[in-house]
Amino acid sequence: MRKLYRILDVNLNRAREGLRVAEDIARFTAGDADLAAALKALRHRLAEIEKSIPGGPARLLAARDVGTDSGAATGEEAPGRGTYATAAANLKRAQEACRVLEETAKAFSPATAAAAKALRFAVYDLEQKLLARLREIARRERLADARLYLVAGTRDVPGRDLAAVVRAAAAGGATVFQLREKEGATRDIVRLAAELREVTRRCGILFIVNDRVDIAAAVDADGVHLGQDDLPVHAARRVLGWDRIIGVSTHSLAQARRAEEEGADYIGVGPVYPTRTKPDYPVVGLELVRQVASEVRIPFFAIGGIKDTNVRDVLAAGARRVAVVSALTAAPDIAGAARALCESIQEFEVTPT
């Protein structure tokens, strides 16, 4: 019987430790009070399971024998791992411990075994929620320094090589490039996207594909940008997974709020000014920029007719990120034009007006 109690004691400790690590990650890294509270509640449920074992904590403690535990040797430390991997490993540790508790408790208490099983499934649920939250944070961190976003396709650069345009924009400070190729055979678009994926990777900037979730997945793009009539965010997420960035075009405050609620990583807001790329969309003006800046928490890029002559007005309205097409693609000096836009943005970040 003592051996059985040693098994119970070891796995209660494993589950408790794993849940505590996950709880602290939820609290301090994810900043999610609800998740942290839910994980804390699981530790309390584990304590109730411990009390339900005949003899309770005192008998479990008496059965402990660290000196003869072959698993107590630390050996060589594993290489350091990131927060996500740490959370995942500790939640798996808690799940496995709960399963051992469940199977061991069947020998003396079906009720305790059932409680351990229910706890295991609760850990599965919170594992999904915490790891999804950590992935969301990682995606937002990739966007943290994104300020100038180039949107273009081959039709936007007549007489120019699109890859060369992207390289020049990146040299001037653009940190995101979106391929918007509306026409042509899918095979040809995939070929172009694969080339630009490599260009952006070498330049160290994010690569986003417009509309086409399938192409984004095929070329390992950093993400996809969706219109109002495209796949919903949750459907795109199922295809692309949790690591890919998903942006959404919005033309009203209601659309911006909905995109945030549905899990978009960022939104485009516009068209702020008349633009040939969106001739059928009414201009939303600076008022929508002001509203989104004050009411939406996820990153947003003002877009539509923005250029060096009006970018300061857009920034004064509350934008800190802008997306452009012709302001760069039509510029004689693409890198210089990008640099000038970046300088304007930086000035507003340092001395906002």
CSV table of C-alpha atoms in Angstrom, one decimal:
chain,number,residue,atom,x,y,z
A,1,MET,CA,0.0,0.0,0.0
A,2,ARG,CA,2.9,2.3,0.7
A,3,LYS,CA,4.0,2.1,-2.9
A,4,LEU,CA,0.6,3.1,-4.1
A,5,TYR,CA,0.7,6.1,-1.8
A,6,ARG,CA,4.1,7.1,-3.2
A,7,ILE,CA,2.6,7.0,-6.7
A,8,LEU,CA,-0.2,9.2,-5.6
A,9,ASP,CA,2.1,11.6,-3.8
A,10,VAL,CA,4.4,12.0,-6.7
A,11,ASN,CA,1.7,12.7,-9.2
A,12,LEU,CA,-0.2,15.1,-6.9
A,13,ASN,CA,3.1,17.1,-6.7
A,14,ARG,CA,3.6,16.9,-10.5
A,15,ALA,CA,0.1,18.1,-11.2
A,16,ARG,CA,0.3,20.9,-8.6
A,17,GLU,CA,3.6,22.1,-9.9
A,18,GLY,CA,2.6,22.0,-13.6
A,19,LEU,CA,-0.6,23.9,-12.9
A,20,ARG,CA,1.2,26.5,-10.9
A,21,VAL,CA,3.8,27.2,-13.6
A,22,ALA,CA,0.9,27.5,-16.1
A,23,GLU,CA,-1.0,29.8,-13.8
A,24,ASP,CA,1.9,32.2,-13.4
A,25,ILE,CA,2.5,32.3,-17.1
A,26,ALA,CA,-1.2,33.1,-17.6
A,27,ARG,CA,-1.0,35.8,-15.0
A,28,PHE,CA,2.4,37.4,-15.7
A,29,THR,CA,3.1,36.7,-19.4
A,30,ALA,CA,-0.3,36.5,-20.9
A,31,GLY,CA,-1.8,39.1,-18.5
A,32,ASP,CA,-5.0,37.1,-18.5
A,33,ALA,CA,-6.6,37.3,-15.0
A,34,ASP,CA,-9.5,35.0,-16.0
A,35,LEU,CA,-7.2,32.2,-17.2
A,36,ALA,CA,-5.0,32.6,-14.2
A,37,ALA,CA,-8.0,32.3,-11.9
A,38,ALA,CA,-9.3,29.2,-13.8
A,39,LEU,CA,-5.9,27.5,-13.4
A,40,LYS,CA,-5.8,28.4,-9.7
A,41,ALA,CA,-9.3,26.9,-9.3
A,42,LEU,CA,-7.9,23.6,-10.8
A,43,ARG,CA,-5.2,23.6,-8.1
A,44,HIS,CA,-7.9,23.9,-5.5
A,45,ARG,CA,-9.8,21.0,-7.1
A,46,LEU,CA,-6.5,19.0,-6.9
A,47,ALA,CA,-6.3,19.8,-3.2
A,48,GLU,CA,-9.8,18.4,-2.8
A,49,ILE,CA,-8.7,15.2,-4.5
A,50,GLU,CA,-5.7,14.9,-2.2
A,51,LYS,CA,-8.1,15.3,0.9
A,52,SER,CA,-10.4,12.5,-0.5
A,53,ILE,CA,-7.6,10.0,-0.4
A,54,PRO,CA,-7.8,7.8,2.8
A,55,GLY,CA,-5.4,9.2,5.3
A,56,GLY,CA,-5.1,12.5,3.4
A,57,PRO,CA,-2.0,14.6,3.1
A,58,ALA,CA,-0.4,13.2,6.2
A,59,ARG,CA,-0.4,9.6,5.0
A,60,LEU,CA,0.8,10.7,1.5
A,61,LEU,CA,3.7,12.7,3.1
A,62,ALA,CA,4.7,9.7,5.2
A,63,ALA,CA,5.0,7.5,2.1
A,64,ARG,CA,7.3,10.0,0.4
A,65,ASP,CA,10.9,8.7,0.0
A,66,VAL,CA,13.0,11.1,-2.1
A,67,GLY,CA,16.2,9.4,-1.3
A,68,THR,CA,15.3,6.2,-3.1
A,69,ASP,CA,13.4,7.8,-5.9
A,70,SER,CA,15.3,6.9,-9.1
A,71,GLY,CA,13.5,9.8,-10.9
A,72,ALA,CA,14.8,12.4,-8.5
A,73,ALA,CA,18.3,12.6,-10.1
A,74,THR,CA,18.4,15.8,-12.1
A,75,GLY,CA,21.1,14.8,-14.6
A,76,GLU,CA,22.0,17.3,-17.3
A,77,GLU,CA,19.7,20.3,-17.6
A,78,ALA,CA,17.7,20.5,-20.8
A,79,PRO,CA,18.4,23.5,-23.0
A,80,GLY,CA,16.4,26.6,-22.2
A,81,ARG,CA,13.0,26.9,-23.8
A,82,GLY,CA,10.6,29.7,-24.4
A,83,THR,CA,7.4,30.6,-22.5
A,84,TYR,CA,5.1,28.8,-24.9
A,85,ALA,CA,7.1,25.6,-24.7
A,86,THR,CA,7.3,25.9,-20.9
A,87,ALA,CA,3.5,26.3,-20.6
A,88,ALA,CA,2.9,23.4,-23.0
A,89,ALA,CA,5.3,21.1,-21.2
A,90,ASN,CA,3.9,21.9,-17.8
A,91,LEU,CA,0.3,21.4,-18.8
A,92,LYS,CA,1.2,18.1,-20.4
A,93,ARG,CA,2.9,17.2,-17.1
A,94,ALA,CA,-0.3,18.0,-15.2
A,95,GLN,CA,-2.5,16.0,-17.6
A,96,GLU,CA,-0.2,12.9,-17.4
A,97,ALA,CA,-0.2,13.2,-13.6
A,98,CYS,CA,-4.0,13.4,-13.5
A,99,ARG,CA,-4.2,10.3,-15.6
A,100,VAL,CA,-1.9,8.4,-13.2
A,101,LEU,CA,-4.0,9.6,-10.3
A,102,GLU,CA,-7.2,8.5,-12.0
A,103,GLU,CA,-5.9,5.0,-12.7
A,104,THR,CA,-4.3,4.5,-9.3
A,105,ALA,CA,-7.4,5.8,-7.4
A,106,LYS,CA,-9.5,3.1,-9.1
A,107,ALA,CA,-8.0,0.7,-6.6
A,108,PHE,CA,-9.6,2.3,-3.6
A,109,SER,CA,-12.1,5.1,-4.7
A,110,PRO,CA,-14.1,5.3,-7.9
A,111,ALA,CA,-15.2,8.8,-6.8
A,112,THR,CA,-11.6,10.0,-6.5
A,113,ALA,CA,-10.8,8.4,-9.8
A,114,ALA,CA,-13.7,10.2,-11.4
A,115,ALA,CA,-12.6,13.5,-9.9
A,116,ALA,CA,-9.1,13.1,-11.3
A,117,LYS,CA,-10.5,12.3,-14.7
A,118,ALA,CA,-12.7,15.4,-14.7
A,119,LEU,CA,-9.7,17.5,-13.6
A,120,ARG,CA,-7.7,16.1,-16.5
A,121,PHE,CA,-10.3,17.1,-19.1
A,122,ALA,CA,-10.5,20.6,-17.5
A,123,VAL,CA,-6.7,20.9,-18.0
A,124,TYR,CA,-7.2,19.9,-21.6
A,125,ASP,CA,-9.6,22.8,-22.0
A,126,LEU,CA,-7.4,25.4,-20.4
A,127,GLU,CA,-4.4,24.1,-22.3
A,128,GLN,CA,-6.1,25.1,-25.5
A,129,LYS,CA,-7.1,28.5,-24.2
A,130,LEU,CA,-3.7,29.4,-22.7
A,131,LEU,CA,-1.6,28.2,-25.6
A,132,ALA,CA,-3.9,30.1,-28.0
A,133,ARG,CA,-3.5,33.2,-26.0
A,134,LEU,CA,0.3,32.9,-26.0
A,135,ARG,CA,0.2,32.4,-29.8
A,136,GLU,CA,-1.9,35.5,-30.1
A,137,ILE,CA,0.6,37.5,-28.0
A,138,ALA,CA,3.5,36.1,-30.2
A,139,ARG,CA,1.7,37.3,-33.4
A,140,ARG,CA,1.1,40.8,-31.9
A,141,GLU,CA,4.8,41.0,-30.9
A,142,ARG,CA,5.7,40.4,-34.6
A,143,LEU,CA,3.5,43.4,-35.5
A,144,ALA,CA,4.8,45.6,-32.7
A,145,ASP,CA,7.4,47.5,-34.8
A,146,ALA,CA,5.3,47.4,-38.0
A,147,ARG,CA,4.7,51.0,-39.0
A,148,LEU,CA,4.9,51.2,-42.8
A,149,TYR,CA,3.0,48.6,-44.8
A,150,LEU,CA,3.3,48.3,-48.6
A,151,VAL,CA,0.4,46.8,-50.6
A,152,ALA,CA,1.1,46.0,-54.2
A,153,GLY,CA,0.7,43.6,-57.1
A,154,THR,CA,2.3,43.5,-60.6
A,155,ARG,CA,-0.4,45.9,-61.9
A,156,ASP,CA,0.8,48.6,-59.4
A,157,VAL,CA,4.3,48.7,-60.7
A,158,PRO,CA,4.1,48.9,-64.6
A,159,GLY,CA,7.6,48.8,-66.1
A,160,ARG,CA,9.1,47.9,-62.7
A,161,ASP,CA,10.1,44.6,-61.1
A,162,LEU,CA,7.9,44.0,-58.1
A,163,ALA,CA,10.6,42.2,-56.2
A,164,ALA,CA,12.9,45.2,-56.7
A,165,VAL,CA,10.2,47.5,-55.5
A,166,VAL,CA,9.8,45.4,-52.3
A,167,ARG,CA,13.5,45.4,-51.7
A,168,ALA,CA,13.7,49.2,-52.1
A,169,ALA,CA,10.7,49.7,-49.8
A,170,ALA,CA,12.2,47.5,-47.2
A,171,ALA,CA,15.5,49.4,-47.5
A,172,GLY,CA,13.6,52.6,-46.7
A,173,GLY,CA,11.9,51.2,-43.6
A,174,ALA,CA,8.8,49.3,-44.7
A,175,THR,CA,8.3,46.4,-42.4
A,176,VAL,CA,5.3,44.6,-44.0
A,177,PHE,CA,4.5,43.8,-47.7
A,178,GLN,CA,1.2,42.5,-48.9
A,179,LEU,CA,0.9,40.9,-52.3
A,180,ARG,CA,-2.4,41.9,-53.8
A,181,GLU,CA,-2.5,40.0,-57.1
A,182,LYS,CA,-6.2,40.0,-58.1
A,183,GLU,CA,-5.9,38.6,-61.6
A,184,GLY,CA,-4.1,35.7,-63.2
A,185,ALA,CA,-3.9,31.9,-63.0
A,186,THR,CA,-3.5,30.5,-59.5
A,187,ARG,CA,-0.4,28.7,-60.6
A,188,ASP,CA,1.2,31.9,-61.7
A,189,ILE,CA,0.3,33.8,-58.5
A,190,VAL,CA,1.7,31.0,-56.4
A,191,ARG,CA,5.0,31.2,-58.3
A,192,LEU,CA,5.1,35.0,-57.8
A,193,ALA,CA,4.2,34.6,-54.1
A,194,ALA,CA,6.9,32.0,-53.6
A,195,GLU,CA,9.5,34.4,-55.1
A,196,LEU,CA,8.3,37.3,-52.9
A,197,ARG,CA,8.3,35.1,-49.9
A,198,GLU,CA,12.0,34.6,-50.3
A,199,VAL,CA,12.6,38.3,-51.0
A,200,THR,CA,10.8,39.4,-47.9
A,201,ARG,CA,12.5,36.8,-45.8
A,202,ARG,CA,15.9,38.0,-46.9
A,203,CYS,CA,14.8,41.6,-46.2
A,204,GLY,CA,13.6,40.7,-42.8
A,205,ILE,CA,10.0,42.0,-43.3
A,206,LEU,CA,6.6,40.4,-42.9
A,207,PHE,CA,4.9,38.9,-46.0
A,208,ILE,CA,1.1,38.9,-46.2
A,209,VAL,CA,-1.0,37.5,-49.0
A,210,ASN,CA,-4.2,39.3,-49.9
A,211,ASP,CA,-7.4,37.2,-49.8
A,212,ARG,CA,-6.0,33.9,-50.7
A,213,VAL,CA,-5.6,31.7,-47.7
A,214,ASP,CA,-4.6,28.7,-49.8
A,215,ILE,CA,-1.7,30.6,-51.4
A,216,ALA,CA,-0.6,32.0,-48.1
A,217,ALA,CA,-0.4,28.5,-46.7
A,218,ALA,CA,1.3,27.1,-49.8
A,219,VAL,CA,4.2,29.6,-49.7
A,220,ASP,CA,4.6,29.8,-46.0
A,221,ALA,CA,3.6,33.4,-45.8
A,222,ASP,CA,3.5,35.2,-42.5
A,223,GLY,CA,-0.2,35.7,-42.9
A,224,VAL,CA,-3.2,36.7,-44.9
A,225,HIS,CA,-5.3,39.8,-45.3
A,226,LEU,CA,-9.0,39.3,-45.6
A,227,GLY,CA,-11.7,41.5,-47.1
A,228,GLN,CA,-15.2,41.8,-45.7
A,229,ASP,CA,-16.5,39.2,-48.2
A,230,ASP,CA,-13.7,36.7,-47.7
A,231,LEU,CA,-13.4,33.8,-45.3
A,232,PRO,CA,-14.1,34.7,-41.7
A,233,VAL,CA,-11.2,34.9,-39.3
A,234,HIS,CA,-11.9,31.7,-37.5
A,235,ALA,CA,-12.1,29.7,-40.8
A,236,ALA,CA,-8.8,31.2,-42.0
A,237,ARG,CA,-7.3,30.4,-38.6
A,238,ARG,CA,-8.3,26.7,-39.0
A,239,VAL,CA,-6.4,26.6,-42.3
A,240,LEU,CA,-3.3,28.6,-41.4
A,241,GLY,CA,-2.9,27.6,-37.8
A,242,TRP,CA,-2.2,29.7,-34.7
A,243,ASP,CA,1.2,31.1,-35.9
A,244,ARG,CA,0.0,33.1,-38.9
A,245,ILE,CA,-1.1,36.7,-38.8
A,246,ILE,CA,-4.6,37.5,-40.0
A,247,GLY,CA,-5.6,41.0,-41.0
A,248,VAL,CA,-9.0,42.3,-42.0
A,249,SER,CA,-10.1,45.3,-44.1
A,250,THR,CA,-12.6,47.5,-42.3
A,251,HIS,CA,-14.6,50.5,-43.5
A,252,SER,CA,-16.7,51.4,-40.4
A,253,LEU,CA,-16.3,51.3,-36.6
A,254,ALA,CA,-18.8,48.4,-36.4
A,255,GLN,CA,-16.6,46.4,-38.8
A,256,ALA,CA,-13.5,47.3,-36.9
A,257,ARG,CA,-15.1,46.1,-33.6
A,258,ARG,CA,-16.3,42.9,-35.1
A,259,ALA,CA,-12.9,42.1,-36.6
A,260,GLU,CA,-11.4,42.6,-33.1
A,261,GLU,CA,-14.0,40.4,-31.5
A,262,GLU,CA,-13.4,37.7,-34.1
A,263,GLY,CA,-9.7,37.5,-33.4
A,264,ALA,CA,-8.1,39.5,-36.1
A,265,ASP,CA,-4.5,40.4,-35.3
A,266,TYR,CA,-4.7,43.8,-37.0
A,267,ILE,CA,-7.1,45.7,-39.2
A,268,GLY,CA,-6.9,48.1,-42.2
A,269,VAL,CA,-9.0,51.2,-41.8
A,270,GLY,CA,-10.1,53.1,-44.9
A,271,PRO,CA,-10.1,54.4,-47.5
A,272,VAL,CA,-9.1,57.5,-45.6
A,273,TYR,CA,-8.8,59.5,-48.9
A,274,PRO,CA,-9.9,58.8,-52.5
A,275,THR,CA,-7.9,56.0,-54.0
A,276,ARG,CA,-7.9,54.2,-57.4
A,277,THR,CA,-7.4,50.9,-55.7
A,278,LYS,CA,-10.8,51.2,-53.9
A,279,PRO,CA,-12.9,53.3,-56.4
A,280,ASP,CA,-16.2,51.7,-55.3
A,281,TYR,CA,-15.7,52.3,-51.6
A,282,PRO,CA,-16.9,55.6,-50.0
A,283,VAL,CA,-14.1,57.6,-48.3
A,284,VAL,CA,-14.3,57.2,-44.6
A,285,GLY,CA,-12.1,60.2,-43.8
A,286,LEU,CA,-10.1,61.0,-40.7
A,287,GLU,CA,-13.1,60.7,-38.3
A,288,LEU,CA,-13.1,56.9,-38.6
A,289,VAL,CA,-9.4,56.9,-37.9
A,290,ARG,CA,-10.1,58.9,-34.7
A,291,GLN,CA,-12.8,56.6,-33.6
A,292,VAL,CA,-10.8,53.4,-34.2
A,293,ALA,CA,-7.8,54.9,-32.4
A,294,SER,CA,-9.8,55.6,-29.3
A,295,GLU,CA,-12.1,52.5,-29.3
A,296,VAL,CA,-10.2,49.5,-30.8
A,297,ARG,CA,-7.3,47.9,-29.0
A,298,ILE,CA,-5.7,45.8,-31.8
A,299,PRO,CA,-3.2,47.4,-34.2
A,300,PHE,CA,-4.6,49.2,-37.2
A,301,PHE,CA,-3.2,50.6,-40.4
A,302,ALA,CA,-4.8,53.6,-41.9
A,303,ILE,CA,-5.0,53.0,-45.7
A,304,GLY,CA,-6.3,54.7,-48.8
A,305,GLY,CA,-4.8,57.7,-50.6
A,306,ILE,CA,-2.1,58.3,-48.0
A,307,LYS,CA,1.0,60.0,-49.1
A,308,ASP,CA,3.7,62.3,-47.9
A,309,THR,CA,1.5,65.4,-48.2
A,310,ASN,CA,-1.3,64.1,-46.0
A,311,VAL,CA,0.3,61.5,-43.7
A,312,ARG,CA,0.7,64.0,-40.9
A,313,ASP,CA,-3.0,64.6,-40.8
A,314,VAL,CA,-3.6,60.9,-40.6
A,315,LEU,CA,-1.1,60.6,-37.8
A,316,ALA,CA,-2.6,63.6,-36.0
A,317,ALA,CA,-6.0,61.7,-36.1
A,318,GLY,CA,-4.5,58.9,-34.0
A,319,ALA,CA,-3.0,56.5,-36.5
A,320,ARG,CA,0.5,55.2,-35.8
A,321,ARG,CA,0.7,52.7,-38.7
A,322,VAL,CA,-0.1,53.4,-42.4
A,323,ALA,CA,-0.4,51.2,-45.4
A,324,VAL,CA,0.3,52.7,-48.9
A,325,VAL,CA,0.3,51.7,-52.5
A,326,SER,CA,1.2,54.5,-55.0
A,327,ALA,CA,3.0,56.6,-52.3
A,328,LEU,CA,5.8,54.1,-52.8
A,329,THR,CA,5.1,52.3,-56.1
A,330,ALA,CA,4.9,55.5,-58.1
A,331,ALA,CA,7.8,57.2,-56.3
A,332,PRO,CA,11.0,57.8,-58.4
A,333,ASP,CA,13.0,57.0,-55.2
A,334,ILE,CA,11.1,54.2,-53.5
A,335,ALA,CA,13.5,53.9,-50.6
A,336,GLY,CA,13.6,57.6,-50.1
A,337,ALA,CA,9.8,57.9,-50.1
A,338,ALA,CA,9.6,55.1,-47.6
A,339,ARG,CA,12.2,56.7,-45.4
A,340,ALA,CA,10.3,60.0,-45.4
A,341,LEU,CA,7.0,58.3,-44.4
A,342,CYS,CA,8.8,56.4,-41.6
A,343,GLU,CA,10.4,59.6,-40.3
A,344,SER,CA,6.9,61.3,-40.1
A,345,ILE,CA,5.5,58.4,-38.2
A,346,GLN,CA,8.5,58.4,-35.8
A,347,GLU,CA,8.1,62.1,-35.2
A,348,PHE,CA,4.5,61.6,-34.1
A,349,GLU,CA,5.5,58.7,-31.8
A,350,VAL,CA,8.1,60.8,-30.1
A,351,THR,CA,6.2,64.1,-30.0
A,352,PRO,CA,2.5,63.4,-30.7
A,353,THR,CA,0.3,66.3,-31.4
